[in-house]
Tab-separated table of C-alpha atoms and ligand atoms in Angstrom:
chain	number	residue	atom	x	y	z
V	25	UNK	CA	-156.697	-5.529	119.158
V	26	UNK	CA	-155.190	-8.686	120.536
V	27	UNK	CA	-155.936	-10.908	123.469
V	28	UNK	CA	-153.159	-10.960	126.065
V	29	UNK	CA	-152.205	-13.783	128.401
V	30	UNK	CA	-153.437	-13.321	131.975
V	31	UNK	CA	-150.786	-14.061	134.603
V	32	UNK	CA	-151.785	-16.120	137.619
V	33	UNK	CA	-151.007	-15.967	141.335
V	34	UNK	CA	-147.335	-16.650	142.002
V	35	UNK	CA	-146.129	-14.605	139.044
V	36	UNK	CA	-143.817	-11.853	140.389
V	37	UNK	CA	-145.488	-9.219	138.158
V	38	UNK	CA	-148.602	-9.495	140.351
V	39	UNK	CA	-146.636	-8.484	143.450
V	40	UNK	CA	-145.016	-5.310	142.109
V	41	UNK	CA	-146.030	-1.691	142.558
V	42	UNK	CA	-146.887	-0.246	139.141
V	43	UNK	CA	-145.516	3.034	137.791
V	44	UNK	CA	-147.771	5.938	136.754
V	45	UNK	CA	-148.507	6.418	133.065
V	46	UNK	CA	-146.737	9.514	131.728
V	47	UNK	CA	-147.115	9.076	127.956
V	48	UNK	CA	-150.630	8.989	126.517
V	49	UNK	CA	-149.474	7.627	123.202
V	50	UNK	CA	-150.393	4.916	120.715
V	51	UNK	CA	-148.645	2.299	122.822
V	52	UNK	CA	-150.962	3.075	125.754
V	53	UNK	CA	-154.001	2.959	123.468
V	54	UNK	CA	-152.941	-0.464	122.164
V	55	UNK	CA	-152.508	-1.724	125.738
V	56	UNK	CA	-155.980	-0.469	126.723
V	57	UNK	CA	-157.580	-1.916	123.572
V	58	UNK	CA	-155.921	-5.274	124.255
V	59	UNK	CA	-157.035	-5.183	127.900
V	60	UNK	CA	-160.631	-4.490	126.811
V	61	UNK	CA	-160.565	-7.450	124.445
V	62	UNK	CA	-158.937	-9.722	127.037
V	63	UNK	CA	-161.556	-8.698	129.621
V	64	UNK	CA	-164.428	-9.483	127.253
V	65	UNK	CA	-162.977	-12.816	126.134
V	66	UNK	CA	-162.328	-13.937	129.710
V	67	UNK	CA	-165.796	-12.871	130.826
V	68	UNK	CA	-164.379	-10.839	133.697
V	69	UNK	CA	-165.620	-7.640	135.314
V	70	UNK	CA	-162.245	-5.939	135.609
V	71	UNK	CA	-158.609	-6.235	134.575
V	72	UNK	CA	-155.436	-4.444	135.679
V	73	UNK	CA	-152.330	-3.969	133.514
V	74	UNK	CA	-150.038	-6.040	135.803
V	75	UNK	CA	-152.346	-9.014	135.172
V	76	UNK	CA	-151.120	-8.951	131.579
V	77	UNK	CA	-147.528	-8.288	132.686
V	78	UNK	CA	-147.434	-4.503	132.193
V	79	UNK	CA	-146.365	-2.655	135.345
V	80	UNK	CA	-148.258	0.564	134.639
V	81	UNK	CA	-151.222	2.114	136.464
V	82	UNK	CA	-154.015	1.185	134.035
V	83	UNK	CA	-157.248	-0.716	134.706
V	84	UNK	CA	-160.436	-1.475	132.788
V	85	UNK	CA	-163.714	-2.069	134.615
V	86	UNK	CA	-167.032	-3.323	133.267
V	87	UNK	CA	-169.666	-0.746	134.249
V	88	UNK	CA	-172.404	-3.367	134.596
V	89	UNK	CA	-174.611	-1.130	136.753
V	90	UNK	CA	-175.134	1.336	133.917
V	91	UNK	CA	-178.819	0.587	133.272
V	92	UNK	CA	-178.106	-2.943	132.125
V	93	UNK	CA	-175.744	-1.769	129.397
V	94	UNK	CA	-172.260	-3.151	129.564
V	95	UNK	CA	-169.654	-0.584	128.819
V	96	UNK	CA	-166.036	-0.545	129.864
V	97	UNK	CA	-164.474	2.217	131.946
V	98	UNK	CA	-160.818	2.932	131.200
V	99	UNK	CA	-158.936	4.256	134.225
V	100	UNK	CA	-155.371	5.544	133.900
V	101	UNK	CA	-153.484	6.538	137.077
V	102	UNK	CA	-156.660	5.984	139.151
V	103	UNK	CA	-157.039	6.816	142.819
V	104	UNK	CA	-159.959	6.386	145.199
V	105	UNK	CA	-161.246	9.760	146.379
V	106	UNK	CA	-164.387	8.694	148.288
V	107	UNK	CA	-165.892	5.544	149.749
V	108	UNK	CA	-169.195	4.946	151.477
V	109	UNK	CA	-171.041	2.086	153.140
V	110	UNK	CA	-170.088	-1.576	153.199
V	111	UNK	CA	-170.804	-4.792	151.279
V	112	UNK	CA	-169.689	-8.358	151.899
V	113	UNK	CA	-169.865	-10.862	149.066
V	114	UNK	CA	-167.906	-13.432	147.086
V	115	UNK	CA	-165.029	-12.018	145.094
V	116	UNK	CA	-162.889	-13.664	142.438
V	117	UNK	CA	-159.941	-12.767	140.239
V	118	UNK	CA	-158.903	-13.744	136.712
V	119	UNK	CA	-155.401	-14.261	138.162
V	120	UNK	CA	-156.720	-16.665	140.826
V	121	UNK	CA	-158.830	-18.876	138.571
V	122	UNK	CA	-161.538	-21.037	140.098
V	123	UNK	CA	-161.212	-19.654	143.630
V	124	UNK	CA	-163.574	-17.270	145.390
V	125	UNK	CA	-163.731	-15.788	148.862
V	126	UNK	CA	-165.865	-13.493	150.993
V	127	UNK	CA	-164.488	-9.952	151.018
V	128	UNK	CA	-165.895	-6.804	152.623
V	129	UNK	CA	-165.619	-3.659	150.502
V	130	UNK	CA	-167.197	-0.191	150.512
V	131	UNK	CA	-170.581	-0.165	148.768
V	132	UNK	CA	-170.008	3.095	146.859
V	133	UNK	CA	-166.604	4.171	145.576
V	134	UNK	CA	-165.565	7.260	143.621
V	135	UNK	CA	-162.317	7.187	141.652
V	136	UNK	CA	-160.387	10.010	140.038
V	137	UNK	CA	-158.501	8.927	136.939
V	138	UNK	CA	-157.193	10.009	133.565
V	139	UNK	CA	-158.656	8.793	130.293
V	140	UNK	CA	-156.503	7.396	127.462
V	141	UNK	CA	-155.706	10.946	126.333
V	142	UNK	CA	-154.722	12.212	129.774
V	143	UNK	CA	-157.920	14.096	130.701
V	144	UNK	CA	-158.876	13.804	134.377
V	145	UNK	CA	-162.391	12.705	135.335
V	146	UNK	CA	-164.265	11.139	138.226
V	147	UNK	CA	-166.415	8.019	138.167
V	148	UNK	CA	-168.643	6.620	140.905
V	149	UNK	CA	-169.523	2.942	141.133
V	150	UNK	CA	-171.892	0.989	143.347
V	151	UNK	CA	-171.992	-2.637	144.443
V	152	UNK	CA	-170.007	-4.826	142.025
V	153	UNK	CA	-168.474	-1.785	140.282
V	154	UNK	CA	-167.338	-0.313	143.623
V	155	UNK	CA	-165.924	-3.730	144.562
V	156	UNK	CA	-164.152	-3.890	141.230
V	157	UNK	CA	-162.613	-0.403	141.616
V	158	UNK	CA	-161.084	-1.475	144.955
V	159	UNK	CA	-159.938	-4.858	143.618
V	160	UNK	CA	-158.322	-3.505	140.436
V	161	UNK	CA	-156.611	-0.557	142.129
V	162	UNK	CA	-155.046	-2.951	144.638
V	163	UNK	CA	-153.541	-4.895	141.732
V	164	UNK	CA	-151.613	-1.708	140.860
V	165	UNK	CA	-149.883	-1.899	144.234
V	166	UNK	CA	-149.137	-5.617	143.995
V	167	UNK	CA	-151.990	-6.910	146.158
V	168	UNK	CA	-154.531	-9.690	145.545
V	169	UNK	CA	-158.035	-10.072	146.997
V	170	UNK	CA	-156.943	-13.252	148.766
V	171	UNK	CA	-155.267	-11.028	151.392
V	172	UNK	CA	-158.725	-9.844	152.518
V	173	UNK	CA	-160.674	-13.099	152.387
V	174	UNK	CA	-162.703	-13.961	155.467
V	175	UNK	CA	-162.529	-17.696	156.071
V	176	UNK	CA	-161.524	-20.108	153.344
V	177	UNK	CA	-161.575	-19.996	149.547
V	178	UNK	CA	-164.415	-21.712	147.680
V	179	UNK	CA	-164.567	-23.392	144.276
V	180	UNK	CA	-166.898	-22.138	141.535
V	181	UNK	CA	-169.182	-25.135	142.176
V	182	UNK	CA	-169.413	-24.333	145.881
V	183	UNK	CA	-170.145	-20.657	145.134
V	184	UNK	CA	-172.835	-21.694	142.650
V	185	UNK	CA	-174.450	-23.991	145.202
V	186	UNK	CA	-174.501	-21.172	147.764
V	187	UNK	CA	-175.844	-18.737	145.138
V	188	UNK	CA	-178.586	-21.193	144.170
V	189	UNK	CA	-179.659	-21.444	147.795
V	190	UNK	CA	-179.638	-17.639	148.070
V	191	UNK	CA	-181.585	-17.316	144.822
V	192	UNK	CA	-184.302	-19.557	146.197
V	193	UNK	CA	-184.597	-17.202	149.128
V	194	UNK	CA	-184.137	-13.731	147.611
V	195	UNK	CA	-182.814	-13.883	144.041
V	196	UNK	CA	-179.004	-13.631	143.956
V	197	UNK	CA	-176.809	-13.289	140.861
V	198	UNK	CA	-173.358	-14.767	140.244
V	199	UNK	CA	-170.327	-12.530	139.821
V	200	UNK	CA	-167.447	-12.812	137.380
V	201	UNK	CA	-163.732	-12.621	138.130
V	202	UNK	CA	-161.857	-9.330	138.216
M	312	ZN	ZN1	-157.966	-9.472	140.120
C-alpha cells in the first residue's frame, strides 16, 4: 500500500464526472488499498478516487458508527437508493483543507454499490456516515461540498470554538474531513 497525494480545490480532476469501474482487477485493488491508507494517514472520514486523481467511481468511507469500531467501507460504482430525515452540521473536505461550512444532508442514507470483486451489496449509514456517503458520491460527479454551504466558510479554530461552546451545553464532537 502507498499513500497518494490528495488534490485540492482548483484541480480540474475534482470537477470531472468519473467513469464506472468495469474491471475488478489487481489495479483496482491497489487503488482501493492506497485510498484506505491515504484516508487513515490524513485522518479523514471519507475519500473519493478523483481526490487522488483517478477518475473512476470508487470511494472509501469510515464506518465510525459501527459500535465504536472504525472500519472502512469500500464502495465501487455506488448510488444512493434511499434517504431519510435531515441533519445540518459542519462539513469539511480533505480537498478543501482548513475550511468548514454548514451543510444540510439526509440523516439516513442507503447506498447500493459493488465491492472490490464486483459483488453488489447495500449499506445504510446514519449521521456522519450518511453525510459522508452524500459528500463522497458527489465527488464522483465533480462536485464539492462548498456548493451547498449555508453562509460563510469557517476555519478549524472557529469550528473548534463553536464546538467547545456546544460541548458545554450538550456534548458535541468534532468531525474530520471527507
Ligand atoms: Zn471531500
